[in-house]
PDB file of C-alpha atoms in Angstrom:
ATOM      1  CA  MET A   1     103.519  90.747 108.478  1.00 92.00           C
ATOM      2  CA  LYS A   2     106.225  91.730 105.804  1.00 96.00           C
ATOM      3  CA  PHE A   3     107.220  89.166 103.734  1.00 98.00           C
ATOM      4  CA  THR A   4     110.505  89.711 101.105  1.00 98.00           C
ATOM      5  CA  VAL A   5     110.290  87.604  98.059  1.00 98.00           C
ATOM      6  CA  LEU A   6     113.488  87.053  96.656  1.00 98.00           C
ATOM      7  CA  GLY A   7     113.052  86.055  92.952  1.00 96.00           C
ATOM      8  CA  GLY A   8     109.649  87.880  93.172  1.00 94.00           C
ATOM      9  CA  SER A   9     109.418  88.506  89.234  1.00 92.00           C
ATOM     10  CA  GLY A  10     109.686  84.910  88.177  1.00 93.00           C
ATOM     11  CA  LEU A  11     106.851  82.312  87.172  1.00 95.00           C
ATOM     12  CA  ILE A  12     106.144  81.484  90.946  1.00 97.00           C
ATOM     13  CA  GLY A  13     107.507  84.843  92.693  1.00 96.00           C
ATOM     14  CA  THR A  14     105.085  87.451  90.877  1.00 96.00           C
ATOM     15  CA  GLN A  15     102.186  84.873  92.038  1.00 97.00           C
ATOM     16  CA  VAL A  16     103.618  84.766  95.638  1.00 98.00           C
ATOM     17  CA  VAL A  17     103.819  88.614  95.537  1.00 97.00           C
ATOM     18  CA  GLU A  18     100.093  89.159  94.518  1.00 97.00           C
ATOM     19  CA  ARG A  19      98.366  86.498  96.810  1.00 97.00           C
ATOM     20  CA  LEU A  20     100.578  87.844  99.790  1.00 97.00           C
ATOM     21  CA  ALA A  21      99.488  91.242  99.008  1.00 97.00           C
ATOM     22  CA  ALA A  22      95.743  90.391  98.353  1.00 97.00           C
ATOM     23  CA  ASP A  23      95.902  88.953 101.633  1.00 95.00           C
ATOM     24  CA  GLY A  24      96.649  92.414 103.042  1.00 95.00           C
ATOM     25  CA  HIS A  25     100.585  91.579 103.760  1.00 96.00           C
ATOM     26  CA  ASP A  26     103.389  94.140 103.525  1.00 96.00           C
ATOM     27  CA  VAL A  27     105.343  92.321 100.247  1.00 97.00           C
ATOM     28  CA  VAL A  28     108.639  93.447  99.145  1.00 97.00           C
ATOM     29  CA  PRO A  29     109.498  91.961  95.583  1.00 97.00           C
ATOM     30  CA  ALA A  30     113.405  91.406  94.857  1.00 96.00           C
ATOM     31  CA  SER A  31     115.072  90.823  92.028  1.00 95.00           C
ATOM     32  CA  LEU A  32     117.707  91.397  89.828  1.00 94.00           C
ATOM     33  CA  SER A  33     115.687  94.176  88.231  1.00 92.00           C
ATOM     34  CA  THR A  34     115.039  95.491  91.589  1.00 94.00           C
ATOM     35  CA  GLY A  35     118.851  95.954  92.053  1.00 94.00           C
ATOM     36  CA  VAL A  36     118.994  92.987  94.454  1.00 96.00           C
ATOM     37  CA  ASP A  37     121.868  90.136  93.595  1.00 96.00           C
ATOM     38  CA  VAL A  38     121.921  87.126  95.790  1.00 97.00           C
ATOM     39  CA  ILE A  39     125.141  86.572  94.250  1.00 96.00           C
ATOM     40  CA  SER A  40     127.260  89.686  95.280  1.00 96.00           C
ATOM     41  CA  GLY A  41     124.845  89.949  98.043  1.00 96.00           C
ATOM     42  CA  LYS A  42     124.078  93.567  96.995  1.00 96.00           C
ATOM     43  CA  GLY A  43     121.021  95.036  97.844  1.00 96.00           C
ATOM     44  CA  LEU A  44     120.277  92.029 100.835  1.00 96.00           C
ATOM     45  CA  ALA A  45     120.463  93.815 103.647  1.00 96.00           C
ATOM     46  CA  GLN A  46     118.003  96.535 102.327  1.00 96.00           C
ATOM     47  CA  VAL A  47     115.371  94.601 101.324  1.00 96.00           C
ATOM     48  CA  LEU A  48     115.177  92.258 104.198  1.00 97.00           C
ATOM     49  CA  GLU A  49     115.121  95.206 106.631  1.00 96.00           C
ATOM     50  CA  GLY A  50     112.258  94.745 109.241  1.00 96.00           C
ATOM     51  CA  ALA A  51     111.065  91.556 107.266  1.00 97.00           C
ATOM     52  CA  ASP A  52     109.325  88.851 109.244  1.00 97.00           C
ATOM     53  CA  THR A  53     109.970  86.074 106.687  1.00 98.00           C
ATOM     54  CA  VAL A  54     112.049  85.572 103.444  1.00 98.00           C
ATOM     55  CA  ILE A  55     110.600  83.824 100.692  1.00 98.00           C
ATOM     56  CA  ASN A  56     113.474  82.372  98.706  1.00 97.00           C
ATOM     57  CA  LEU A  57     112.379  81.656  95.047  1.00 97.00           C
ATOM     58  CA  THR A  58     115.511  82.564  93.229  1.00 95.00           C
ATOM     59  CA  ASN A  59     116.660  80.408  90.493  1.00 94.00           C
ATOM     60  CA  SER A  60     120.222  79.304  88.673  1.00 93.00           C
ATOM     61  CA  PRO A  61     120.174  80.802  85.359  1.00 89.00           C
ATOM     62  CA  VAL A  62     121.794  77.134  84.165  1.00 87.00           C
ATOM     63  CA  PHE A  63     121.108  73.894  85.064  1.00 85.00           C
ATOM     64  CA  ASP A  64     124.578  72.186  84.578  1.00 89.00           C
ATOM     65  CA  GLU A  65     127.148  71.837  87.259  1.00 90.00           C
ATOM     66  CA  THR A  66     127.618  75.576  87.842  1.00 92.00           C
ATOM     67  CA  SER A  67     124.354  75.596  89.034  1.00 94.00           C
ATOM     68  CA  ILE A  68     125.838  74.279  92.355  1.00 96.00           C
ATOM     69  CA  ASP A  69     127.947  77.481  93.031  1.00 96.00           C
ATOM     70  CA  PHE A  70     124.866  79.549  92.460  1.00 96.00           C
ATOM     71  CA  PHE A  71     122.686  77.905  95.000  1.00 97.00           C
ATOM     72  CA  GLU A  72     125.813  77.587  97.693  1.00 97.00           C
ATOM     73  CA  THR A  73     126.606  81.162  96.983  1.00 97.00           C
ATOM     74  CA  SER A  74     123.391  82.316  97.341  1.00 97.00           C
ATOM     75  CA  MET A  75     122.262  80.698 100.425  1.00 97.00           C
ATOM     76  CA  ASN A  76     124.929  81.573 102.025  1.00 97.00           C
ATOM     77  CA  ASN A  77     124.545  85.011 101.708  1.00 97.00           C
ATOM     78  CA  ILE A  78     120.969  84.998 102.145  1.00 97.00           C
ATOM     79  CA  ALA A  79     121.206  83.310 105.699  1.00 97.00           C
ATOM     80  CA  VAL A  80     123.843  85.558 106.718  1.00 97.00           C
ATOM     81  CA  ALA A  81     121.822  88.680 105.664  1.00 97.00           C
ATOM     82  CA  ALA A  82     118.413  87.082 107.190  1.00 97.00           C
ATOM     83  CA  GLU A  83     119.989  86.259 110.308  1.00 97.00           C
ATOM     84  CA  ALA A  84     121.375  89.646 110.637  1.00 97.00           C
ATOM     85  CA  ALA A  85     118.040  91.243 109.818  1.00 97.00           C
ATOM     86  CA  GLY A  86     116.356  89.325 112.425  1.00 97.00           C
ATOM     87  CA  VAL A  87     114.200  87.854 110.018  1.00 98.00           C
ATOM     88  CA  ARG A  88     112.056  85.024 111.805  1.00 97.00           C
ATOM     89  CA  HIS A  89     111.100  82.320 108.787  1.00 98.00           C
ATOM     90  CA  HIS A  90     113.319  81.395 106.047  1.00 98.00           C
ATOM     91  CA  VAL A  91     111.010  79.592 103.338  1.00 98.00           C
ATOM     92  CA  ILE A  92     112.471  77.926 100.070  1.00 98.00           C
ATOM     93  CA  LEU A  93     110.760  76.301  97.063  1.00 98.00           C
ATOM     94  CA  SER A  94     112.262  72.564  95.996  1.00 98.00           C
ATOM     95  CA  ILE A  95     111.597  69.602  94.010  1.00 97.00           C
ATOM     96  CA  VAL A  96     109.824  66.634  95.152  1.00 97.00           C
ATOM     97  CA  GLY A  97     112.492  63.483  95.314  1.00 96.00           C
ATOM     98  CA  VAL A  98     115.451  65.846  94.980  1.00 96.00           C
ATOM     99  CA  ASP A  99     117.644  63.926  96.952  1.00 95.00           C
ATOM    100  CA  GLN A 100     116.955  61.089  95.338  1.00 95.00           C
ATOM    101  CA  VAL A 101     118.484  61.645  91.676  1.00 94.00           C
ATOM    102  CA  PRO A 102     122.284  62.693  92.436  1.00 93.00           C
ATOM    103  CA  GLN A 103     122.447  62.261  88.610  1.00 93.00           C
ATOM    104  CA  LEU A 104     121.264  65.365  87.910  1.00 94.00           C
ATOM    105  CA  ASP A 105     123.509  68.426  88.526  1.00 95.00           C
ATOM    106  CA  TYR A 106     120.432  70.717  89.077  1.00 95.00           C
ATOM    107  CA  TYR A 107     119.271  68.249  91.604  1.00 96.00           C
ATOM    108  CA  ARG A 108     122.098  68.245  93.655  1.00 96.00           C
ATOM    109  CA  ALA A 109     122.301  72.068  93.603  1.00 96.00           C
ATOM    110  CA  LYS A 110     118.674  72.121  94.860  1.00 97.00           C
ATOM    111  CA  VAL A 111     119.715  69.735  98.008  1.00 97.00           C
ATOM    112  CA  ALA A 112     123.262  71.810  98.489  1.00 97.00           C
ATOM    113  CA  GLN A 113     120.290  74.329  98.863  1.00 97.00           C
ATOM    114  CA  GLU A 114     118.454  72.521 101.102  1.00 98.00           C
ATOM    115  CA  ASP A 115     121.338  71.534 103.735  1.00 97.00           C
ATOM    116  CA  ILE A 116     122.405  75.490 104.138  1.00 97.00           C
ATOM    117  CA  LEU A 117     118.882  76.140 105.165  1.00 97.00           C
ATOM    118  CA  GLU A 118     118.662  73.473 107.451  1.00 97.00           C
ATOM    119  CA  ASN A 119     121.580  74.383 109.391  1.00 96.00           C
ATOM    120  CA  ALA A 120     121.116  78.182 109.263  1.00 96.00           C
ATOM    121  CA  PRO A 121     119.933  79.652 112.435  1.00 96.00           C
ATOM    122  CA  THR A 122     116.916  81.019 110.950  1.00 97.00           C
ATOM    123  CA  PRO A 123     113.878  79.025 111.435  1.00 98.00           C
ATOM    124  CA  TYR A 124     112.830  77.320 108.216  1.00 98.00           C
ATOM    125  CA  SER A 125     110.288  75.132 105.921  1.00 98.00           C
ATOM    126  CA  ILE A 126     111.042  73.827 102.568  1.00 98.00           C
ATOM    127  CA  VAL A 127     108.351  73.647 100.367  1.00 98.00           C
ATOM    128  CA  ARG A 128     108.681  70.722  97.860  1.00 98.00           C
ATOM    129  CA  ALA A 129     106.803  70.369  94.363  1.00 98.00           C
ATOM    130  CA  THR A 130     106.717  67.883  91.830  1.00 98.00           C
ATOM    131  CA  GLN A 131     106.967  68.974  88.296  1.00 96.00           C
ATOM    132  CA  PHE A 132     105.454  72.339  87.017  1.00 97.00           C
ATOM    133  CA  ALA A 133     102.713  71.917  84.411  1.00 96.00           C
ATOM    134  CA  GLU A 134     104.216  75.157  82.910  1.00 96.00           C
ATOM    135  CA  PHE A 135     107.506  73.236  82.018  1.00 94.00           C
ATOM    136  CA  VAL A 136     106.102  70.517  80.414  1.00 95.00           C
ATOM    137  CA  GLU A 137     106.410  72.237  76.750  1.00 94.00           C
ATOM    138  CA  PRO A 138     110.173  73.248  77.683  1.00 94.00           C
ATOM    139  CA  ILE A 139     110.768  69.596  78.297  1.00 95.00           C
ATOM    140  CA  LEU A 140     109.303  68.771  75.139  1.00 96.00           C
ATOM    141  CA  ALA A 141     111.355  70.731  73.359  1.00 95.00           C
ATOM    142  CA  MET A 142     114.362  69.508  74.857  1.00 93.00           C
ATOM    143  CA  THR A 143     113.971  66.246  73.042  1.00 94.00           C
ATOM    144  CA  THR A 144     112.347  66.987  69.634  1.00 96.00           C
ATOM    145  CA  ASP A 145     114.086  66.186  66.500  1.00 94.00           C
ATOM    146  CA  GLY A 146     112.079  67.327  63.553  1.00 95.00           C
ATOM    147  CA  ASP A 147     108.520  66.285  64.191  1.00 95.00           C
ATOM    148  CA  THR A 148     109.515  63.828  66.284  1.00 97.00           C
ATOM    149  CA  VAL A 149     109.364  64.237  70.511  1.00 97.00           C
ATOM    150  CA  ARG A 150     111.326  61.497  72.412  1.00 97.00           C
ATOM    151  CA  LEU A 151     110.357  60.662  75.756  1.00 97.00           C
ATOM    152  CA  PRO A 152     110.922  58.333  78.596  1.00 97.00           C
ATOM    153  CA  SER A 153     108.329  56.627  80.734  1.00 97.00           C
ATOM    154  CA  THR A 154     109.237  58.289  83.885  1.00 97.00           C
ATOM    155  CA  PRO A 155     106.388  58.662  86.190  1.00 97.00           C
ATOM    156  CA  VAL A 156     105.736  62.637  86.974  1.00 97.00           C
ATOM    157  CA  GLN A 157     102.905  64.098  88.574  1.00 98.00           C
ATOM    158  CA  PRO A 158     102.319  67.967  87.304  1.00 98.00           C
ATOM    159  CA  ILE A 159     101.216  70.593  89.682  1.00 98.00           C
ATOM    160  CA  ALA A 160      99.925  73.990  87.937  1.00 98.00           C
ATOM    161  CA  ALA A 161     102.117  76.950  88.708  1.00 97.00           C
ATOM    162  CA  SER A 162      99.241  78.825  90.581  1.00 97.00           C
ATOM    163  CA  ASP A 163      99.217  75.726  92.882  1.00 98.00           C
ATOM    164  CA  VAL A 164     102.587  75.961  93.684  1.00 98.00           C
ATOM    165  CA  ALA A 165     102.204  79.665  94.782  1.00 98.00           C
ATOM    166  CA  ALA A 166      99.363  79.127  97.018  1.00 98.00           C
ATOM    167  CA  ALA A 167     101.473  75.908  98.881  1.00 98.00           C
ATOM    168  CA  VAL A 168     103.950  78.624  99.270  1.00 98.00           C
ATOM    169  CA  VAL A 169     101.753  81.083 100.602  1.00 98.00           C
ATOM    170  CA  ARG A 170     100.262  78.805 103.105  1.00 97.00           C
ATOM    171  CA  ALA A 171     104.059  77.651 104.472  1.00 97.00           C
ATOM    172  CA  ALA A 172     105.275  81.117 104.372  1.00 97.00           C
ATOM    173  CA  SER A 173     102.191  82.293 106.494  1.00 96.00           C
ATOM    174  CA  GLY A 174     102.305  80.142 108.937  1.00 95.00           C
ATOM    175  CA  THR A 175     104.649  79.028 112.010  1.00 97.00           C
ATOM    176  CA  PRO A 176     108.629  77.622 110.710  1.00 97.00           C
ATOM    177  CA  SER A 177     107.977  73.852 109.910  1.00 96.00           C
ATOM    178  CA  GLN A 178     111.655  73.128 110.550  1.00 97.00           C
ATOM    179  CA  GLY A 179     111.167  70.112 107.682  1.00 96.00           C
ATOM    180  CA  ILE A 180     109.814  69.837 104.128  1.00 97.00           C
ATOM    181  CA  HIS A 181     106.168  70.103 103.059  1.00 97.00           C
ATOM    182  CA  ASN A 182     105.213  68.310  99.770  1.00 98.00           C
ATOM    183  CA  VAL A 183     102.560  69.157  97.110  1.00 98.00           C
ATOM    184  CA  ALA A 184     102.052  67.561  93.975  1.00 98.00           C
ATOM    185  CA  GLY A 185      99.243  67.820  90.915  1.00 98.00           C
ATOM    186  CA  PRO A 186      96.267  65.270  91.407  1.00 97.00           C
ATOM    187  CA  ASP A 187      97.012  63.348  88.768  1.00 97.00           C
ATOM    188  CA  ILE A 188     100.380  60.815  87.797  1.00 98.00           C
ATOM    189  CA  PHE A 189     101.627  60.174  84.119  1.00 98.00           C
ATOM    190  CA  PRO A 190     104.286  58.628  82.419  1.00 97.00           C
ATOM    191  CA  LEU A 191     106.193  61.529  80.838  1.00 97.00           C
ATOM    192  CA  ASP A 192     105.808  59.994  77.278  1.00 97.00           C
ATOM    193  CA  GLU A 193     101.761  59.797  77.934  1.00 97.00           C
ATOM    194  CA  LEU A 194     102.216  63.129  78.988  1.00 97.00           C
ATOM    195  CA  GLY A 195     103.572  64.752  76.251  1.00 97.00           C
ATOM    196  CA  ARG A 196     100.919  62.897  73.870  1.00 97.00           C
ATOM    197  CA  ILE A 197      98.133  64.604  76.136  1.00 97.00           C
ATOM    198  CA  THR A 198      99.999  67.562  75.524  1.00 97.00           C
ATOM    199  CA  LEU A 199     100.338  67.673  71.943  1.00 97.00           C
ATOM    200  CA  ALA A 200      96.707  66.189  71.428  1.00 96.00           C
ATOM    201  CA  ALA A 201      95.748  69.182  73.027  1.00 95.00           C
ATOM    202  CA  ARG A 202      97.982  71.778  71.380  1.00 94.00           C
ATOM    203  CA  PRO A 203      98.529  70.334  68.499  1.00 94.00           C
ATOM    204  CA  ASP A 204     101.783  71.063  66.202  1.00 92.00           C
ATOM    205  CA  GLY A 205     102.483  68.550  64.019  1.00 94.00           C
ATOM    206  CA  ARG A 206     104.707  66.773  66.343  1.00 95.00           C
ATOM    207  CA  HIS A 207     104.559  63.260  67.683  1.00 97.00           C
ATOM    208  CA  VAL A 208     105.634  61.518  70.658  1.00 97.00           C
ATOM    209  CA  ILE A 209     107.963  58.179  70.546  1.00 97.00           C
ATOM    210  CA  THR A 210     109.147  56.307  73.678  1.00 97.00           C
ATOM    211  CA  ASP A 211     112.756  56.333  74.353  1.00 97.00           C
ATOM    212  CA  ASP A 212     113.793  55.682  78.060  1.00 94.00           C
ATOM    213  CA  GLN A 213     117.554  56.705  77.217  1.00 95.00           C
ATOM    214  CA  ALA A 214     116.283  60.337  76.141  1.00 94.00           C
ATOM    215  CA  GLY A 215     116.301  63.597  78.132  1.00 91.00           C
ATOM    216  CA  MET A 216     117.469  64.586  81.678  1.00 91.00           C
ATOM    217  CA  PHE A 217     114.571  62.306  83.124  1.00 94.00           C
ATOM    218  CA  SER A 218     115.950  58.811  81.813  1.00 94.00           C
ATOM    219  CA  VAL A 219     118.303  58.933  84.354  1.00 94.00           C
ATOM    220  CA  VAL A 220     115.078  59.200  87.015  1.00 94.00           C
ATOM    221  CA  ILE A 221     114.886  55.452  88.678  1.00 91.00           C
ATOM    222  CA  GLY A 222     111.375  54.384  89.532  1.00 93.00           C
ATOM    223  CA  ASP A 223     108.803  56.826  90.876  1.00 94.00           C
ATOM    224  CA  VAL A 224     111.018  58.767  93.224  1.00 95.00           C
ATOM    225  CA  LEU A 225     109.389  61.853  91.528  1.00 96.00           C
ATOM    226  CA  ILE A 226     106.243  61.088  92.654  1.00 97.00           C
ATOM    227  CA  ALA A 227     104.876  62.534  95.791  1.00 95.00           C
ATOM    228  CA  PRO A 228     104.789  60.640  99.146  1.00 94.00           C
ATOM    229  CA  GLU A 229     101.546  59.594 100.521  1.00 93.00           C
ATOM    230  CA  ASP A 230     101.286  62.772 103.219  1.00 91.00           C
ATOM    231  CA  ALA A 231     101.672  65.298 100.795  1.00 96.00           C
ATOM    232  CA  ASP A 232      99.266  67.645  99.955  1.00 97.00           C
ATOM    233  CA  LEU A 233      97.526  67.346  96.552  1.00 97.00           C
ATOM    234  CA  ALA A 234      96.453  70.138  94.527  1.00 97.00           C
ATOM    235  CA  PRO A 235      93.108  70.512  92.796  1.00 97.00           C
ATOM    236  CA  THR A 236      94.184  71.517  89.240  1.00 98.00           C
ATOM    237  CA  HIS A 237      94.315  68.556  87.053  1.00 98.00           C
ATOM    238  CA  TYR A 238      96.615  68.445  83.893  1.00 97.00           C
ATOM    239  CA  ARG A 239      93.948  68.071  81.455  1.00 97.00           C
ATOM    240  CA  ASP A 240      92.064  70.922  82.989  1.00 97.00           C
ATOM    241  CA  TRP A 241      95.422  73.284  83.182  1.00 97.00           C
ATOM    242  CA  LEU A 242      95.764  72.598  78.946  1.00 96.00           C
ATOM    243  CA  GLN A 243      92.270  74.127  78.335  1.00 92.00           C
ATOM    244  CA  GLN A 244      93.342  77.319  80.194  1.00 87.00           C
ATOM    245  CA  PRO A 245      94.214  80.132  77.967  1.00 80.00           C
ATOM    246  CA  ARG A 246      98.087  80.660  77.903  1.00 72.00           C
ATOM    247  CA  PRO A 247      99.506  84.104  79.061  1.00 60.00           C
ATOM    248  CA  ASP A 248     100.800  84.731  75.440  1.00 48.00           C
ATOM    249  CA  ALA A 249      97.409  83.673  73.959  1.00 38.00           C
ATOM    250  CA  ARG A 250      95.561  86.873  72.041  1.00 29.00           C
TER     251      ARG A 250
END
């Protein structure tokens, strides 16, 4: 099969491209660096020509209200180009519980992306994943003040990016589901506890204080970011992931 991977140079995209190529597929990675602009539409027709499946892993450069414009514009452009190219399967990556957190601009933007996909003519699959393990440290950084990290006790279920990529490849390699497939890490933690586990494994002098008013996840109500019972649980445990060498390690 021929796959076009939009956002093919990102955290998930690079791994999806590698997995598909290893399986013997014809893979075209596309991003701004290869001359494809999903906002203007430049280059879309060319990279989608002859593609059986398009995997859309593009992401907004910001997470505020303007992210809604990014996803609406890009999805409309991609949907039109995919239909014109005769693409038979359109796959996107979204977030578990995304439609349950309207307080967050970025989550509303991802819901808009899903809605456009569902109403476009090309058969589709949506993969929703829980919070990436790779994003835990950036989350800590957002609420760090000196040597203190303030985090709410919001339940989260971290999943390794490699497991997300595997789930995307499985979905893209199959028939369109015309629905949502949820994937999650195997363990659930309160976010403040997850911060303490992270800093215990990678100490840097900071410590965590529980503050249910701190950070973007403070607006999340209950356990809506936890995967539903029918979700596929990935094999990588967060504590095991923490012990893996980091890409920038020397």
